[in-house]
GROMACS .gro file of C-alpha atoms in nm:
model
  514
    1MET     CA    1  19.011   3.657  18.277
    2LYS     CA    2  18.639   3.626  18.348
    3LEU     CA    3  18.438   3.933  18.377
    4LYS     CA    4  18.208   3.994  18.679
    5LYS     CA    5  17.849   4.007  18.603
    6SER     CA    6  17.829   4.376  18.695
    7GLN     CA    7  18.121   4.447  18.449
    8GLY     CA    8  17.920   4.285  18.163
    9ARG     CA    9  17.625   4.542  18.183
   10LEU     CA   10  17.627   4.848  17.952
   11PRO     CA   11  17.727   5.178  18.119
   12GLY     CA   12  17.436   5.378  18.257
   13LYS     CA   13  17.208   5.077  18.284
   14ARG     CA   14  17.099   4.940  18.621
   15LYS     CA   15  16.928   4.624  18.691
   16GLU     CA   16  16.573   4.683  18.784
   17HIS     CA   17  16.433   4.490  19.080
   18LYS     CA   18  16.068   4.427  19.110
   19LYS     CA   19  15.922   4.465  19.459
   20LYS     CA   20  15.804   4.127  19.562
   21PRO     CA   21  15.468   4.126  19.758
   22VAL     CA   22  15.517   4.035  20.121
   23ASN     CA   23  15.342   3.731  20.251
   24PRO     CA   24  15.160   3.863  20.570
   25ALA     CA   25  15.207   3.512  20.728
   26LEU     CA   26  15.581   3.558  20.723
   27LEU     CA   27  15.559   3.889  20.919
   28THR     CA   28  15.597   3.933  21.287
   29PRO     CA   29  15.307   4.124  21.471
   30GLU     CA   30  15.540   4.422  21.509
   31GLN     CA   31  15.626   4.423  21.132
   32GLN     CA   32  15.250   4.398  21.039
   33ALA     CA   33  15.158   4.680  21.270
   34PHE     CA   34  15.425   4.891  21.112
   35LEU     CA   35  15.306   4.826  20.761
   36GLU     CA   36  14.947   4.910  20.862
   37LYS     CA   37  15.066   5.235  21.015
   38GLU     CA   38  15.248   5.327  20.695
   39GLU     CA   39  14.937   5.250  20.487
   40LYS     CA   40  14.732   5.488  20.711
   41ILE     CA   41  14.991   5.756  20.678
   42ASP     CA   42  14.975   5.724  20.295
   43LYS     CA   43  14.599   5.753  20.290
   44ILE     CA   44  14.613   6.061  20.514
   45ASN     CA   45  14.878   6.215  20.279
   46ASP     CA   46  14.644   6.135  19.980
   47ARG     CA   47  14.350   6.309  20.150
   48MET     CA   48  14.563   6.612  20.231
   49ASN     CA   49  14.710   6.636  19.876
   50ARG     CA   50  14.365   6.631  19.703
   51PRO     CA   51  14.262   6.991  19.787
   52ILE     CA   52  14.612   7.111  19.694
   53ILE     CA   53  14.590   6.948  19.359
   54GLY     CA   54  14.232   7.069  19.323
   55PHE     CA   55  14.343   7.426  19.399
   56ALA     CA   56  14.623   7.404  19.154
   57TYR     CA   57  14.371   7.295  18.881
   58ILE     CA   58  14.145   7.591  18.978
   59CYS     CA   59  14.437   7.828  18.953
   60ALA     CA   60  14.536   7.698  18.616
   61PHE     CA   61  14.174   7.722  18.492
   62ILE     CA   62  14.146   8.089  18.609
   63VAL     CA   63  14.478   8.166  18.428
   64ILE     CA   64  14.357   7.998  18.108
   65GLY     CA   65  14.024   8.177  18.142
   66MET     CA   66  14.184   8.519  18.190
   67MET     CA   67  14.403   8.455  17.876
   68ALA     CA   68  14.103   8.345  17.674
   69TYR     CA   69  13.909   8.663  17.787
   70ILE     CA   70  14.202   8.884  17.698
   71VAL     CA   71  14.230   8.735  17.349
   72HIS     CA   72  13.836   8.756  17.304
   73PHE     CA   73  13.842   9.123  17.414
   74MET     CA   74  14.132   9.211  17.178
   75VAL     CA   75  13.954   9.031  16.883
   76VAL     CA   76  13.585   9.092  16.949
   77ASP     CA   77  13.509   9.369  17.210
   78SER     CA   78  13.809   9.604  17.196
   79ASP     CA   79  13.677   9.833  16.916
   80GLU     CA   80  13.340   9.883  17.085
   81VAL     CA   81  13.499   9.959  17.425
   82ILE     CA   82  13.758  10.202  17.265
   83ALA     CA   83  13.480  10.365  17.061
   84ASN     CA   84  13.264  10.428  17.366
   85SER     CA   85  13.194  10.800  17.392
   86ALA     CA   86  13.271  10.778  17.765
   87ASN     CA   87  13.628  10.664  17.690
   88PRO     CA   88  13.861  10.947  17.797
   89ARG     CA   89  14.139  10.829  17.556
   90LEU     CA   90  13.941  10.960  17.264
   91ASP     CA   91  13.953  11.321  17.396
   92SER     CA   92  14.328  11.308  17.380
   93TYR     CA   93  14.313  11.176  17.014
   94ALA     CA   94  14.088  11.462  16.922
   95GLU     CA   95  14.358  11.712  17.040
   96ASN     CA   96  14.578  11.601  16.750
   97VAL     CA   97  14.343  11.490  16.492
   98ASN     CA   98  14.073  11.670  16.292
   99ARG     CA   99  13.762  11.451  16.311
  100GLY     CA  100  13.714  11.248  15.992
  101ASN     CA  101  13.428  11.241  15.747
  102ILE     CA  102  13.136  11.014  15.721
  103LYS     CA  103  13.018  10.895  15.382
  104THR     CA  104  12.738  10.684  15.240
  105SER     CA  105  12.820  10.366  15.054
  106ASP     CA  106  12.768  10.553  14.730
  107GLY     CA  107  13.004  10.840  14.816
  108LYS     CA  108  12.798  11.117  14.967
  109VAL     CA  109  12.961  11.309  15.251
  110VAL     CA  110  12.703  11.321  15.531
  111ALA     CA  111  12.923  11.461  15.811
  112THR     CA  112  13.235  11.677  15.798
  113GLY     CA  113  13.440  11.919  15.989
  114ASP     CA  114  13.591  11.920  16.337
  115THR     CA  115  13.390  11.843  16.649
  116ASP     CA  116  13.353  12.212  16.737
  117ASN     CA  117  13.238  12.291  16.388
  118ARG     CA  118  13.069  11.966  16.276
  119GLN     CA  119  12.860  12.007  15.962
  120TYR     CA  120  12.586  11.777  15.818
  121PRO     CA  121  12.518  11.875  15.457
  122TYR     CA  122  12.190  11.689  15.438
  123ASP     CA  123  12.027  11.842  15.753
  124ASN     CA  124  11.758  11.619  15.887
  125LEU     CA  125  11.793  11.332  15.628
  126PHE     CA  126  12.048  11.125  15.814
  127ALA     CA  127  11.971  11.268  16.160
  128HIS     CA  128  11.940  10.941  16.362
  129VAL     CA  129  12.149  10.711  16.158
  130VAL     CA  130  12.451  10.935  16.142
  131GLY     CA  131  12.373  11.105  16.469
  132TYR     CA  132  12.583  11.387  16.627
  133SER     CA  133  12.928  11.418  16.775
  134LYS     CA  134  12.861  11.640  17.071
  135TYR     CA  135  12.728  11.556  17.414
  136THR     CA  136  12.662  11.181  17.456
  137LYS     CA  137  12.717  11.113  17.074
  138ALA     CA  138  12.482  10.896  16.871
  139GLY     CA  139  12.455  10.691  16.557
  140ILE     CA  140  12.761  10.640  16.335
  141GLU     CA  141  12.924  10.934  16.508
  142ARG     CA  142  12.925  10.723  16.825
  143ILE     CA  143  13.008  10.369  16.694
  144GLY     CA  144  13.271  10.504  16.459
  145ASN     CA  145  13.415  10.757  16.713
  146TYR     CA  146  13.750  10.581  16.747
  147HIS     CA  147  13.804  10.566  16.368
  148LEU     CA  148  13.697  10.919  16.314
  149THR     CA  149  13.957  11.041  16.565
  150GLU     CA  150  14.238  10.816  16.428
  151SER     CA  151  14.464  10.921  16.150
  152HIS     CA  152  14.652  10.730  15.889
  153CYS     CA  153  14.843  11.028  15.740
  154ASN     CA  154  15.191  10.925  15.621
  155ILE     CA  155  15.493  10.980  15.841
  156LEU     CA  156  15.607  11.287  15.637
  157GLU     CA  157  15.270  11.461  15.676
  158ARG     CA  158  15.265  11.383  16.052
  159LEU     CA  159  15.619  11.540  16.080
  160VAL     CA  160  15.513  11.857  15.886
  161ASN     CA  161  15.192  11.895  16.084
  162THR     CA  162  15.380  11.857  16.407
  163LEU     CA  163  15.630  12.137  16.305
  164ARG     CA  164  15.343  12.353  16.209
  165GLU     CA  165  15.147  12.269  16.519
  166GLU     CA  166  14.862  12.158  16.300
  167LYS     CA  167  14.629  11.858  16.349
  168ASN     CA  168  14.640  11.545  16.135
  169GLU     CA  169  14.345  11.460  15.916
  170GLY     CA  170  14.122  11.191  16.067
  171ASP     CA  171  14.010  10.879  15.886
  172THR     CA  172  13.681  10.853  15.692
  173VAL     CA  173  13.408  10.615  15.788
  174VAL     CA  174  13.229  10.462  15.497
  175SER     CA  175  12.880  10.361  15.605
  176THR     CA  176  12.659  10.078  15.473
  177VAL     CA  177  12.382  10.338  15.419
  178ASN     CA  178  12.278  10.409  15.055
  179TYR     CA  179  12.180  10.769  14.981
  180GLU     CA  180  11.894  10.691  14.738
  181LEU     CA  181  11.729  10.439  14.968
  182GLN     CA  182  11.768  10.664  15.261
  183LYS     CA  183  11.601  10.955  15.080
  184THR     CA  184  11.327  10.728  14.945
  185ALA     CA  185  11.249  10.593  15.293
  186TYR     CA  186  11.260  10.943  15.440
  187ASP     CA  187  11.026  11.081  15.175
  188ALA     CA  188  10.786  10.774  15.199
  189LEU     CA  189  10.721  10.856  15.566
  190GLY     CA  190  10.635  11.215  15.470
  191GLY     CA  191  10.507  11.403  15.765
  192ALA     CA  192  10.415  11.090  15.967
  193ASP     CA  193  10.604  10.977  16.276
  194GLY     CA  194  10.745  10.628  16.272
  195ALA     CA  195  11.055  10.433  16.147
  196VAL     CA  196  11.204  10.256  15.855
  197VAL     CA  197  11.482   9.998  15.852
  198VAL     CA  198  11.616   9.857  15.523
  199MET     CA  199  11.865   9.566  15.539
  200GLU     CA  200  12.052   9.319  15.322
  201PRO     CA  201  11.935   8.987  15.462
  202ASP     CA  202  12.242   8.784  15.372
  203THR     CA  203  12.491   9.037  15.517
  204GLY     CA  204  12.316   9.237  15.787
  205LYS     CA  205  12.415   9.566  15.615
  206ILE     CA  206  12.175   9.849  15.709
  207LEU     CA  207  12.097  10.024  15.379
  208ALA     CA  208  11.868  10.284  15.529
  209MET     CA  209  11.743  10.384  15.865
  210VAL     CA  210  11.489  10.663  15.921
  211SER     CA  211  11.314  10.790  16.244
  212LYS     CA  212  11.061  11.061  16.273
  213PRO     CA  213  11.011  11.306  16.436
  214ASP     CA  214  11.370  11.406  16.348
  215PHE     CA  215  11.599  11.700  16.409
  216ASN     CA  216  11.867  11.900  16.227
  217PRO     CA  217  12.206  11.792  16.374
  218ASN     CA  218  12.353  12.122  16.258
  219LYS     CA  219  12.144  12.276  16.542
  220ILE     CA  220  12.219  12.016  16.793
  221ASP     CA  221  12.294  12.270  17.079
  222ALA     CA  222  11.939  12.405  17.056
  223VAL     CA  223  11.783  12.058  17.001
  224TRP     CA  224  11.971  11.919  17.304
  225GLU     CA  225  11.866  12.199  17.518
  226GLU     CA  226  11.497  12.175  17.432
  227ALA     CA  227  11.497  11.792  17.461
  228ASN     CA  228  11.658  11.805  17.811
  229SER     CA  229  11.468  12.110  17.941
  230GLU     CA  230  11.240  12.075  18.246
  231ASN     CA  231  10.895  11.932  18.163
  232SER     CA  232  11.001  11.868  17.799
  233THR     CA  233  10.799  11.611  17.607
  234SER     CA  234  11.022  11.614  17.304
  235SER     CA  235  11.128  11.276  17.161
  236VAL     CA  236  11.318  11.395  16.859
  237LEU     CA  237  11.646  11.242  16.982
  238LEU     CA  238  11.497  10.896  17.012
  239ASN     CA  239  11.580  10.665  16.725
  240ARG     CA  240  11.257  10.487  16.687
  241ALA     CA  241  11.413  10.246  16.443
  242SER     CA  242  11.633  10.083  16.709
  243GLN     CA  243  11.483  10.223  17.035
  244GLY     CA  244  11.114  10.264  16.970
  245LEU     CA  245  10.907   9.975  17.127
  246TYR     CA  246  10.570   9.913  16.950
  247ALA     CA  247  10.294   9.653  16.959
  248PRO     CA  248  10.392   9.436  16.658
  249GLY     CA  249  10.030   9.396  16.542
  250SER     CA  250   9.971   9.131  16.285
  251THR     CA  251  10.337   9.106  16.186
  252PHE     CA  252  10.362   8.896  16.507
  253LYS     CA  253  10.140   8.637  16.334
  254VAL     CA  254  10.445   8.514  16.140
  255LEU     CA  255  10.605   8.406  16.468
  256THR     CA  256  10.280   8.266  16.601
  257THR     CA  257  10.258   8.059  16.285
  258LEU     CA  258  10.608   7.931  16.337
  259ALA     CA  259  10.531   7.837  16.699
  260TYR     CA  260  10.221   7.646  16.580
  261MET     CA  261  10.423   7.465  16.313
  262ARG     CA  262  10.684   7.350  16.562
  263GLN     CA  263  10.431   7.237  16.825
  264TYR     CA  264  10.217   7.053  16.570
  265PRO     CA  265  10.467   6.901  16.318
  266GLY     CA  266  10.297   6.705  16.040
  267LYS     CA  267   9.963   6.843  16.144
  268TYR     CA  268   9.989   7.226  16.095
  269ASP     CA  269   9.897   7.192  15.724
  270GLU     CA  270   9.564   7.040  15.835
  271TYR     CA  271   9.467   7.347  16.043
  272SER     CA  272   9.116   7.482  15.975
  273TYR     CA  273   8.913   7.764  16.117
  274ASN     CA  274   8.577   7.903  16.015
  275CYS     CA  275   8.570   8.279  16.071
  276ALA     CA  276   8.192   8.305  16.040
  277SER     CA  277   8.088   8.588  16.279
  278GLU     CA  278   8.203   8.939  16.365
  279ASN     CA  279   8.292   8.826  16.712
  280ALA     CA  280   8.418   8.511  16.870
  281VAL     CA  281   8.511   8.422  17.233
  282PHE     CA  282   8.844   8.264  17.326
  283ASN     CA  283   8.935   8.204  17.686
  284SER     CA  284   8.654   8.441  17.788
  285VAL     CA  285   8.781   8.719  17.555
  286SER     CA  286   8.582   8.848  17.270
  287VAL     CA  287   8.792   8.878  16.943
  288HIS     CA  288   8.695   9.038  16.611
  289CYS     CA  289   8.896   9.089  16.291
  290TYR     CA  290   9.004   9.423  16.149
  291GLY     CA  291   8.713   9.613  16.014
  292ARG     CA  292   8.492   9.340  16.170
  293LYS     CA  293   8.535   9.135  15.854
  294THR     CA  294   8.448   8.764  15.833
  295HIS     CA  295   8.676   8.547  15.625
  296GLY     CA  296   8.498   8.209  15.613
  297GLN     CA  297   8.675   7.876  15.613
  298GLU     CA  298   9.051   7.917  15.633
  299ASP     CA  299   9.366   7.711  15.649
  300LEU     CA  300   9.696   7.827  15.803
  301ALA     CA  301   9.812   8.000  15.482
  302SER     CA  302   9.486   8.185  15.419
  303ALA     CA  303   9.460   8.290  15.791
  304LEU     CA  304   9.792   8.465  15.755
  305ALA     CA  305   9.713   8.613  15.414
  306ASN     CA  306   9.382   8.744  15.542
  307SER     CA  307   9.533   8.839  15.882
  308CYS     CA  308   9.240   8.671  16.062
  309ASN     CA  309   9.257   8.770  16.429
  310GLN     CA  310   9.000   8.503  16.525
  311ALA     CA  311   9.201   8.223  16.362
  312TYR     CA  312   9.520   8.333  16.548
  313ALA     CA  313   9.330   8.370  16.875
  314ASP     CA  314   9.221   8.017  16.822
  315ILE     CA  315   9.587   7.905  16.743
  316GLY     CA  316   9.713   8.080  17.056
  317THR     CA  317   9.477   7.872  17.274
  318LYS     CA  318   9.647   7.560  17.129
  319LEU     CA  319  10.006   7.655  17.216
  320ASP     CA  320  10.214   7.553  17.507
  321LEU     CA  321  10.303   7.894  17.651
  322ASP     CA  322  10.647   7.793  17.780
  323GLU     CA  323  10.756   7.646  17.459
  324TRP     CA  324  10.628   7.955  17.279
  325ARG     CA  325  10.827   8.184  17.509
  326ASP     CA  326  11.139   7.973  17.464
  327MET     CA  327  11.111   7.998  17.087
  328LEU     CA  328  11.065   8.370  17.097
  329GLU     CA  329  11.359   8.417  17.323
  330SER     CA  330  11.568   8.224  17.075
  331PHE     CA  331  11.465   8.507  16.834
  332LEU     CA  332  11.593   8.759  17.088
  333PHE     CA  333  11.281   8.865  17.269
  334ASN     CA  334  11.375   8.973  17.622
  335LYS     CA  335  11.741   8.987  17.514
  336SER     CA  336  11.973   9.248  17.384
  337LEU     CA  337  12.016   9.267  17.006
  338PRO     CA  338  12.377   9.205  16.874
  339TYR     CA  339  12.394   9.558  16.746
  340MET     CA  340  12.658   9.819  16.836
  341ASP     CA  341  12.450  10.137  16.861
  342ALA     CA  342  12.180  10.195  17.121
  343SER     CA  343  11.870   9.963  17.092
  344ALA     CA  344  11.582   9.862  17.320
  345ASP     CA  345  11.501   9.498  17.412
  346SER     CA  346  11.176   9.362  17.265
  347LYS     CA  347  10.937   9.216  17.516
  348PHE     CA  348  10.724   8.899  17.551
  349TYR     CA  349  10.568   8.837  17.882
  350LEU     CA  350  10.360   8.514  17.867
  351ASP     CA  351  10.466   8.186  18.015
  352GLY     CA  352  10.297   7.878  18.162
  353LYS     CA  353  10.184   8.067  18.471
  354SER     CA  354  10.015   8.352  18.277
  355ASN     CA  355   9.643   8.413  18.282
  356SER     CA  356   9.490   8.239  17.987
  357GLY     CA  357   9.291   8.559  17.916
  358TYR     CA  358   9.602   8.721  17.789
  359VAL     CA  359   9.663   8.456  17.527
  360PRO     CA  360   9.410   8.539  17.248
  361GLN     CA  361   9.523   8.900  17.177
  362THR     CA  362   9.891   8.820  17.234
  363ALA     CA  363   9.865   8.555  16.958
  364PHE     CA  364   9.780   8.822  16.695
  365GLY     CA  365  10.018   9.088  16.810
  366GLN     CA  366   9.829   9.299  17.062
  367GLY     CA  367   9.847   9.260  17.437
  368ASP     CA  368  10.167   9.352  17.615
  369THR     CA  369  10.422   9.224  17.350
  370LEU     CA  370  10.657   9.500  17.227
  371ILE     CA  371  10.916   9.503  16.944
  372THR     CA  372  11.155   9.741  16.771
  373PRO     CA  373  11.150   9.799  16.392
  374LEU     CA  374  11.515   9.690  16.387
  375HIS     CA  375  11.429   9.356  16.560
  376ASN     CA  376  11.132   9.304  16.325
  377ALA     CA  377  11.372   9.362  16.030
  378MET     CA  378  11.623   9.102  16.180
  379ILE     CA  379  11.343   8.844  16.218
  380MET     CA  380  11.233   8.898  15.855
  381SER     CA  381  11.593   8.884  15.737
  382THR     CA  382  11.628   8.553  15.911
  383ILE     CA  383  11.348   8.405  15.696
  384ALA     CA  384  11.485   8.572  15.384
  385ASN     CA  385  11.840   8.436  15.461
  386GLY     CA  386  11.732   8.070  15.484
  387GLY     CA  387  11.699   8.064  15.862
  388LEU     CA  388  12.038   8.230  15.946
  389MET     CA  389  12.013   8.551  16.145
  390MET     CA  390  12.288   8.800  16.062
  391LYS     CA  391  12.416   9.077  16.292
  392PRO     CA  392  12.307   9.423  16.169
  393TYR     CA  393  12.589   9.674  16.111
  394LEU     CA  394  12.635  10.026  15.981
  395ILE     CA  395  13.009  10.064  15.908
  396ASP     CA  396  13.137   9.915  15.576
  397SER     CA  397  13.498  10.030  15.587
  398ILE     CA  398  13.755  10.286  15.708
  399GLU     CA  399  13.958  10.501  15.471
  400SER     CA  400  14.239  10.746  15.508
  401TYR     CA  401  14.128  11.110  15.424
  402LYS     CA  402  14.295  11.052  15.081
  403GLY     CA  403  14.068  10.745  15.007
  404THR     CA  404  14.304  10.459  15.086
  405ARG     CA  405  14.122  10.174  15.248
  406ILE     CA  406  14.247  10.095  15.593
  407LYS     CA  407  13.995   9.839  15.711
  408LYS     CA  408  13.698   9.645  15.574
  409PHE     CA  409  13.428   9.511  15.801
  410SER     CA  410  13.280   9.175  15.720
  411PRO     CA  411  12.937   9.035  15.783
  412SER     CA  412  12.886   8.835  16.102
  413SER     CA  413  12.616   8.576  16.176
  414TYR     CA  414  12.429   8.535  16.504
  415ASP     CA  415  12.270   8.188  16.487
  416THR     CA  416  12.069   7.956  16.268
  417LEU     CA  417  11.724   7.991  16.403
  418MET     CA  418  11.503   7.800  16.145
  419THR     CA  419  11.512   7.497  15.925
  420SER     CA  420  11.500   7.520  15.543
  421LYS     CA  421  11.154   7.358  15.548
  422GLU     CA  422  11.018   7.623  15.794
  423VAL     CA  423  11.169   7.899  15.575
  424GLU     CA  424  11.005   7.757  15.259
  425THR     CA  425  10.669   7.724  15.429
  426LEU     CA  426  10.662   8.065  15.584
  427THR     CA  427  10.789   8.233  15.267
  428GLY     CA  428  10.504   8.065  15.076
  429TYR     CA  429  10.253   8.196  15.326
  430MET     CA  430  10.391   8.545  15.322
  431ARG     CA  431  10.392   8.549  14.940
  432LYS     CA  432  10.010   8.495  14.954
  433VAL     CA  433   9.989   8.809  15.173
  434VAL     CA  434  10.125   9.009  14.883
  435THR     CA  435   9.958   8.825  14.594
  436GLU     CA  436   9.602   8.777  14.734
  437GLY     CA  437   9.596   8.899  15.093
  438THR     CA  438   9.614   9.222  15.290
  439ALA     CA  439   9.907   9.371  15.088
  440ALA     CA  440   9.785   9.278  14.741
  441ALA     CA  441   9.659   9.620  14.636
  442TYR     CA  442   9.991   9.777  14.715
  443PHE     CA  443  10.199   9.546  14.519
  444GLU     CA  444   9.988   9.493  14.203
  445GLY     CA  445  10.200   9.516  13.890
  446ALA     CA  446  10.534   9.505  14.072
  447PRO     CA  447  10.814   9.384  13.841
  448TYR     CA  448  10.962   9.170  14.131
  449GLU     CA  449  10.811   8.906  14.361
  450ALA     CA  450  10.772   9.022  14.725
  451ALA     CA  451  10.667   8.841  15.042
  452GLY     CA  452  10.573   9.003  15.367
  453LYS     CA  453  10.312   9.073  15.636
  454THR     CA  454  10.103   9.375  15.711
  455GLY     CA  455  10.004   9.476  16.059
  456THR     CA  456   9.761   9.710  16.237
  457ALA     CA  457   9.793   9.763  16.611
  458GLU     CA  458   9.588   9.989  16.839
  459TYR     CA  459   9.778  10.206  17.087
  460ALA     CA  460   9.717  10.506  17.321
  461GLN     CA  461   9.426  10.331  17.484
  462GLY     CA  462   9.279  10.237  17.144
  463GLU     CA  463   9.273  10.599  17.016
  464HIS     CA  464   9.516  10.553  16.731
  465ASP     CA  465   9.650  10.290  16.496
  466LEU     CA  466   9.997  10.171  16.400
  467SER     CA  467  10.057  10.066  16.042
  468TRP     CA  468  10.324   9.797  15.985
  469PHE     CA  469  10.481   9.623  15.698
  470VAL     CA  470  10.768   9.376  15.713
  471GLY     CA  471  10.887   9.177  15.414
  472PHE     CA  472  11.140   9.116  15.143
  473SER     CA  473  11.176   9.129  14.769
  474ASN     CA  474  11.273   8.861  14.512
  475VAL     CA  475  11.149   8.556  14.705
  476ASP     CA  476  11.363   8.309  14.523
  477ASN     CA  477  11.681   8.482  14.613
  478PRO     CA  478  11.591   8.771  14.847
  479ASP     CA  479  11.761   9.101  14.783
  480VAL     CA  480  11.645   9.342  15.041
  481VAL     CA  481  11.431   9.347  15.365
  482VAL     CA  482  11.215   9.628  15.490
  483SER     CA  483  11.056   9.695  15.834
  484ILE     CA  484  10.823   9.994  15.855
  485VAL     CA  485  10.606  10.125  16.130
  486ILE     CA  486  10.383  10.440  16.104
  487GLU     CA  487  10.225  10.609  16.403
  488GLU     CA  488   9.867  10.749  16.387
  489SER     CA  489   9.811  10.604  16.044
  490ASP     CA  490   9.440  10.635  16.111
  491VAL     CA  491   9.485  11.018  16.118
  492ASN     CA  492   9.771  11.089  15.855
  493GLY     CA  493   9.661  10.821  15.613
  494VAL     CA  494  10.018  10.697  15.547
  495LYS     CA  495  10.033  10.315  15.520
  496ALA     CA  496  10.338  10.107  15.574
  497SER     CA  497  10.273   9.879  15.278
  498ALA     CA  498  10.268  10.193  15.038
  499ALA     CA  499  10.594  10.301  15.181
  500ALA     CA  500  10.741   9.950  15.137
  501ARG     CA  501  10.647   9.957  14.768
  502LYS     CA  502  10.820  10.281  14.716
  503ILE     CA  503  11.137  10.151  14.877
  504PHE     CA  504  11.139   9.822  14.680
  505ASP     CA  505  11.079  10.005  14.361
  506SER     CA  506  11.374  10.245  14.437
  507TYR     CA  507  11.607   9.959  14.512
  508TYR     CA  508  11.556   9.813  14.166
  509GLU     CA  509  11.526  10.140  13.977
  510ASN     CA  510  11.860  10.238  14.104
  511GLY     CA  511  12.020   9.910  14.009
  512LEU     CA  512  12.115   9.817  14.369
  513ASP     CA  513  12.042   9.453  14.292
  514LYS     CA  514  12.344   9.435  14.057
   0.00000   0.00000   0.00000
C-alpha cells in the first residue's frame, strides 16, 4: 500500500508555505484598494504602538534605576545616613546600649562613658577631631555614632543583661588618629589660632587634626550655651581644619604652576621673568613680592622656590581663565569634598567673563580665592600619591568592647587628577622650596627629604598675616602630608614651616614610617 504524502511527514512537523508576492497587475481594482487600506491600517497601528513601546522602555528604565539606587544606597550611603545625628533610630539604640569608646590608632581611649556622662580624658587635645556626643554631635562622635550605639555582645551576655534590665556595652570606634602626632601638632600651634591636618597620602587616613581656638568637651554644656548665646562672637566650635575658609596665599602657586604647565605644554620649562623692581604693574594692578624683595631673573622652578608674586602675576595674565577654572574645579574647588564630617567648600570665582584686574593677585593666592586646610592637604596628597587623590577618613575599624574586630574600613580613591610627568615636575619644584627657597631655613639638617610650599596671605583688610605650609616628607616614596595655617602670625610669631618641621620630626622619631 502506498502512503499518502501527508503520512510520510514526521509527527509534529508541518510543511511551511512561503507567502508569494502578489503581482498587482493580476488584482482587480477592488482587491488593490483593499490591500492599500490594509497597509494604511498597519501603518496607523505602528504609529500607535510606538509610544506604548516607548513608555514600556521608560518604565523598565525607571525600575532598573530604582534597583541600582537601592543597591548603591545599601553599599555606599547607608552607613552615613544611619549615622546621621538627626536619625531618630539611634535614640532607640541608645536606650539599650551604653555608648562605646573612641580610641586612637595607638590605643589611647579619648572618649568613654555613656551619653549622659561622656568623658574625654585628654580635655582639649582632641576637641574637634573627636568632637562631642550631645546637641548636634560633631567629629568622630557624629560620623561613628551608629557604631558607638551598636553592640556586638554575645548572645549569653545580651540575655543576662536583659534579665538584669541593664544595657549592653557598645562597640569601640578605633580612629586613624595617632596620639603622638596629634599632641605634636597641638603643641606646635601653641597659643596661636589656626589648624593642622596630617594625612597619609596613599590611604587618605587622617593622622592628626587640630583646630584652635578649642574647647574642653567635658564642659560642652557651658561651651554650647556660650557659643549660642545672643551676640556671641565665639568660634570655638568651628573646626577650622575642615570648615575654616582661608586665602591660600602662596600655597596656591602650586596650582597656578600646574595650570601654566597644562596650557603651555612643551614650553613651560622655557618660562623666564626678571623680578628687577620692587613694584610691577599687571593688568593695571601694582604687585610687589613679600618684603618688597627683588629676585632677579627666574625660571618657573625658581619663581616657585622664591615665591615671587610678580612672576606669578605675569603667569596669571597668560592663562585662559575658563581652562584655569575647569582645572581647579577638577581639584574640587566650588564642590563638596568627599569627606563624611562637616566641611566647607573651597571657592574660586574667576572665569572668562571676569575683570582682568582680578587676575594678578588671584594667581599668587590673594584675591577672593578661599580654601580649607583639609582641602589643601588633599591637593598635596594628590601630588605625593602620584596624581591619585584619596578620600580622607577618620575611622580605621570597629571593635567589640572586648577588642574583637568587627569591621575594617579600607582606603577609597576619588580620582586620578595628574599625570606622572606633572607629579615629577611639581615635586622637583617643591623640593627646591625646601632646599634653597622660602622654607630652607626651617628644614636645614633634616634627616629626611621634604618638599612643600610656604605661603603668607593678608587678611582682615590687610591688618594681619596668615602663615601657611603644605608639603610632604620622603619625596621618593612620600610618607606623610601636612597642611598648616596659622592666624595672626605677624603678631604671635608662630610660623607654619616651623610647625611642619616639628610634625615631620615627630613622625620619624616615633617610628611611624615603619
